[in-house]
Amino acid sequence: MTPPKASAATPNAERLTDYPQPSVTADCVMFAVESSELQVLLVRRGVEPYKGEWAIPGGFVGVEMSLEDTARSKLREKTGIADAYLEQLYTFGDLGRDPRGRVLTVAYFSLIRKPEAAPVSTSDAASEAAWFPAAATPALAFDHARILDMARQRLRNKIRYEPIGFELLPEKFVLTDLQRLYEGILERELDKRNFRKKILGMGILKALDEKQQNVPHRAARFYSFDQEAYERLKERGFLFEL
């Protein structure tokens, strides 16, 4: 016979209120690229703790909001973009990471086409917002330096085996833009000839009938990322690798 399910009225049943209740936040590391430089959006805290210091945008998770919804709300609030690439990074729960009490944070990172982003907004909790070079930020509040370091490392690793770098480029781009993007994220130079041969040989770029205009050098052809071609190749076992 199946035993009855425990309920609030069942004697000796465990209740959530029998245990300490830690708070949960969702932080979102927002990356963009400008002039081949990887940048990150930071906010200056307008309240204690760490008032006046820079931090990664984030907020407490409400009882009726999911973790991802909270992260996306911060993304939309700061950039005006709701559908950017978003990936869960890691859960940070070290004791003492927040002087207000026991706070866990689930960190995400997002990739934004900066020209599409609206002017960053502020609030009582964030008195200022600005883009900084990801490799040279000011000192960060809480354990946000560790979160940023982990996000940068994840991005460096992942762009080598998934084509997420295209999320940071305009819809149309020249091959030099693509190479500089990878060099900016990987923080090293790439051989131009080998890079172009490899990326064009994958069959995931669509050559457009359009070239640069009014440039002081030979006009380069524009390309776009062919998502459908990439999906077809994946079904056949294709592995993206740069």
Coordinates of C-alpha atoms in Angstrom, one line a residue:
M1 CA 0.0 0.0 0.0
T2 CA 1.4 3.4 -0.9
P3 CA 2.0 5.6 2.1
P4 CA 0.1 9.0 2.2
K5 CA 2.1 12.0 1.0
A6 CA 3.3 14.3 3.7
S7 CA 1.5 17.6 3.9
A8 CA 1.6 20.7 6.1
A9 CA -0.9 19.0 8.3
T10 CA 1.1 15.8 8.7
P11 CA 2.7 15.5 12.1
N12 CA 6.6 15.7 12.0
A13 CA 6.6 16.7 8.3
E14 CA 9.6 18.7 7.2
R15 CA 8.9 22.3 6.3
L16 CA 11.1 24.8 4.4
T17 CA 10.8 27.2 7.3
D18 CA 12.6 24.6 9.5
Y19 CA 15.8 25.5 7.6
P20 CA 17.8 28.8 7.1
Q21 CA 16.7 30.5 3.9
P22 CA 19.7 31.9 1.8
S23 CA 19.0 34.6 -0.7
V24 CA 19.7 34.0 -4.4
T25 CA 20.8 36.5 -7.1
A26 CA 21.4 36.2 -10.8
D27 CA 24.3 38.2 -12.2
C28 CA 24.8 38.8 -15.9
V29 CA 28.2 39.4 -17.5
M30 CA 27.4 41.4 -20.7
F31 CA 30.1 41.2 -23.4
A32 CA 30.4 43.3 -26.5
V33 CA 33.2 44.0 -29.0
E34 CA 34.2 47.4 -30.2
S35 CA 37.3 48.2 -32.4
S36 CA 38.4 44.5 -31.9
E37 CA 38.4 44.9 -28.1
L38 CA 36.3 42.7 -25.8
Q39 CA 34.3 45.0 -23.5
V40 CA 32.1 44.3 -20.5
L41 CA 29.2 46.4 -19.1
L42 CA 29.6 47.4 -15.4
V43 CA 27.4 49.4 -13.1
R44 CA 28.4 51.7 -10.3
R45 CA 26.6 50.7 -7.1
G46 CA 24.4 53.4 -5.7
V47 CA 23.7 51.7 -2.4
E48 CA 25.6 49.8 0.3
P49 CA 27.4 47.5 0.5
Y50 CA 30.2 48.7 -1.8
K51 CA 28.5 51.9 -2.6
G52 CA 30.3 53.8 -5.3
E53 CA 32.2 50.7 -6.6
W54 CA 31.8 49.0 -9.9
A55 CA 30.0 45.6 -10.2
I56 CA 28.4 43.2 -12.7
P57 CA 24.7 43.9 -13.2
G58 CA 22.5 41.6 -11.3
G59 CA 19.6 41.3 -8.9
F60 CA 17.8 39.1 -6.4
V61 CA 15.6 36.3 -7.8
G62 CA 11.9 36.8 -6.9
V63 CA 9.8 33.9 -5.8
E64 CA 7.8 34.0 -9.0
M65 CA 10.8 34.5 -11.4
S66 CA 13.2 31.9 -12.8
L67 CA 16.9 32.4 -12.7
E68 CA 17.1 33.0 -16.5
D69 CA 14.2 35.4 -16.4
T70 CA 16.0 37.4 -13.8
A71 CA 19.2 37.5 -15.8
R72 CA 17.3 38.5 -19.0
S73 CA 15.5 41.2 -17.1
K74 CA 18.8 42.8 -16.2
L75 CA 20.0 42.4 -19.8
R76 CA 16.9 44.1 -21.1
E77 CA 17.1 46.8 -18.4
K78 CA 20.7 47.7 -19.2
T79 CA 20.8 47.3 -23.0
G80 CA 17.3 47.2 -24.3
I81 CA 18.0 43.8 -25.8
A82 CA 15.9 40.8 -24.7
D83 CA 16.9 38.1 -27.1
A84 CA 20.7 38.2 -26.9
Y85 CA 22.8 35.0 -26.5
L86 CA 22.7 34.0 -22.8
E87 CA 24.4 31.1 -21.1
Q88 CA 24.6 30.0 -17.5
L89 CA 28.1 30.2 -16.3
Y90 CA 28.5 28.9 -12.7
T91 CA 27.0 29.1 -9.2
F92 CA 29.0 31.1 -6.7
G93 CA 28.3 30.4 -3.0
D94 CA 31.4 31.0 -0.9
L95 CA 30.8 32.0 2.6
G96 CA 31.2 35.7 3.2
R97 CA 30.9 36.6 -0.4
D98 CA 28.2 39.2 0.5
P99 CA 28.4 41.2 3.7
R100 CA 24.5 41.4 3.8
G101 CA 24.2 37.7 4.6
R102 CA 24.1 34.2 3.0
V103 CA 23.7 35.0 -0.7
L104 CA 24.2 32.6 -3.6
T105 CA 24.6 33.9 -7.1
V106 CA 24.0 32.1 -10.4
A107 CA 26.1 33.9 -13.0
Y108 CA 25.3 34.1 -16.7
F109 CA 27.2 35.7 -19.6
S110 CA 25.6 37.3 -22.7
L111 CA 27.0 38.4 -26.1
I112 CA 25.7 41.6 -27.5
R113 CA 26.1 43.5 -30.8
K114 CA 27.0 46.8 -29.2
P115 CA 25.6 49.0 -32.0
E116 CA 22.1 47.5 -31.3
A117 CA 22.2 48.2 -27.6
A118 CA 20.3 51.2 -26.2
P119 CA 22.0 53.7 -23.9
V120 CA 22.5 51.9 -20.6
S121 CA 20.0 52.8 -17.9
T122 CA 20.5 53.5 -14.2
S123 CA 18.5 53.1 -11.1
D124 CA 18.8 53.8 -7.3
A125 CA 20.9 50.6 -6.9
A126 CA 23.0 51.4 -10.0
S127 CA 23.9 55.1 -10.2
E128 CA 26.0 54.8 -13.4
A129 CA 26.7 52.2 -16.1
A130 CA 29.5 52.1 -18.6
W131 CA 31.5 49.8 -20.9
F132 CA 35.0 48.9 -20.0
P133 CA 37.8 46.8 -21.6
A134 CA 37.2 43.3 -20.2
A135 CA 40.9 42.9 -19.6
A136 CA 41.3 46.2 -17.7
T137 CA 38.3 46.9 -15.5
P138 CA 38.4 48.9 -12.3
A139 CA 38.3 47.0 -9.0
L140 CA 35.0 45.2 -8.7
A141 CA 32.6 44.7 -5.7
F142 CA 31.8 41.4 -4.0
D143 CA 33.5 38.4 -5.9
H144 CA 32.7 39.9 -9.3
A145 CA 36.4 39.9 -10.4
R146 CA 36.3 36.1 -10.1
I147 CA 33.0 35.9 -12.0
L148 CA 34.4 38.1 -14.8
D149 CA 37.6 36.0 -15.0
M150 CA 35.6 32.8 -15.3
A151 CA 33.3 34.3 -17.9
R152 CA 36.2 35.5 -20.0
Q153 CA 37.8 32.0 -19.8
R154 CA 34.6 30.3 -20.8
L155 CA 34.2 32.6 -23.8
R156 CA 37.9 32.1 -24.9
N157 CA 37.3 28.3 -24.7
K158 CA 33.9 28.2 -26.3
I159 CA 34.5 30.3 -29.4
R160 CA 37.1 27.7 -30.5
Y161 CA 34.5 24.9 -30.7
E162 CA 31.2 26.7 -31.3
P163 CA 30.5 29.6 -33.6
I164 CA 29.2 31.9 -30.8
G165 CA 31.6 34.7 -31.9
F166 CA 29.2 35.6 -34.7
E167 CA 26.8 36.8 -31.9
L168 CA 29.1 39.7 -31.4
L169 CA 29.4 40.8 -35.1
P170 CA 27.0 42.7 -37.2
E171 CA 24.8 40.7 -39.6
K172 CA 27.3 41.4 -42.4
F173 CA 31.1 41.6 -41.9
V174 CA 34.4 41.3 -43.7
L175 CA 36.9 38.6 -42.9
T176 CA 39.2 41.1 -41.2
D177 CA 36.4 41.9 -38.7
L178 CA 36.0 38.2 -37.9
Q179 CA 39.7 37.7 -37.4
R180 CA 40.1 40.7 -35.2
L181 CA 37.2 39.5 -33.1
Y182 CA 38.9 36.2 -32.5
E183 CA 42.2 37.9 -31.8
G184 CA 40.6 40.3 -29.3
I185 CA 38.9 37.5 -27.4
L186 CA 41.8 35.1 -27.5
E187 CA 44.3 37.9 -26.8
R188 CA 46.8 36.8 -29.4
E189 CA 47.5 37.3 -33.1
L190 CA 46.3 34.7 -35.7
D191 CA 47.9 34.0 -39.0
K192 CA 45.8 35.7 -41.6
R193 CA 46.2 33.1 -44.4
N194 CA 45.5 30.1 -42.2
F195 CA 42.6 31.7 -40.4
R196 CA 40.8 32.6 -43.7
K197 CA 41.5 29.3 -45.3
K198 CA 40.1 27.4 -42.3
I199 CA 37.0 29.6 -41.8
L200 CA 36.1 29.7 -45.6
G201 CA 36.7 25.9 -45.9
M202 CA 34.0 25.2 -43.3
G203 CA 31.2 26.2 -45.6
I204 CA 29.3 28.2 -42.9
L205 CA 29.8 31.7 -44.4
K206 CA 27.7 33.2 -47.1
A207 CA 29.4 35.5 -49.5
L208 CA 27.3 38.6 -50.2
D209 CA 27.2 40.6 -53.4
E210 CA 28.4 43.6 -51.6
K211 CA 31.8 45.2 -50.9
Q212 CA 33.1 47.9 -48.6
Q213 CA 32.6 51.5 -49.8
N214 CA 34.9 54.5 -49.5
V215 CA 37.8 52.7 -47.9
P216 CA 41.5 53.7 -48.4
H217 CA 42.4 50.1 -49.4
R218 CA 41.1 47.4 -51.7
A219 CA 37.4 46.9 -50.9
A220 CA 36.7 43.6 -49.1
R221 CA 33.7 41.5 -49.7
F222 CA 31.0 41.2 -47.0
Y223 CA 30.0 37.9 -45.6
S224 CA 27.2 36.6 -43.3
F225 CA 27.0 33.6 -41.0
D226 CA 24.9 30.9 -42.5
Q227 CA 23.1 29.3 -39.6
E228 CA 21.1 26.9 -41.7
A229 CA 24.3 25.5 -43.4
Y230 CA 25.9 25.2 -39.9
E231 CA 22.9 23.2 -38.6
R232 CA 22.9 20.9 -41.6
L233 CA 26.6 20.3 -41.1
K234 CA 26.1 19.5 -37.4
E235 CA 23.6 16.8 -38.3
R236 CA 26.3 15.1 -40.3
G237 CA 28.8 15.2 -37.5
F238 CA 30.6 18.5 -38.4
L239 CA 32.7 19.9 -35.5
F240 CA 33.4 23.6 -35.5
E241 CA 37.1 24.2 -34.5
L242 CA 39.3 27.2 -34.8

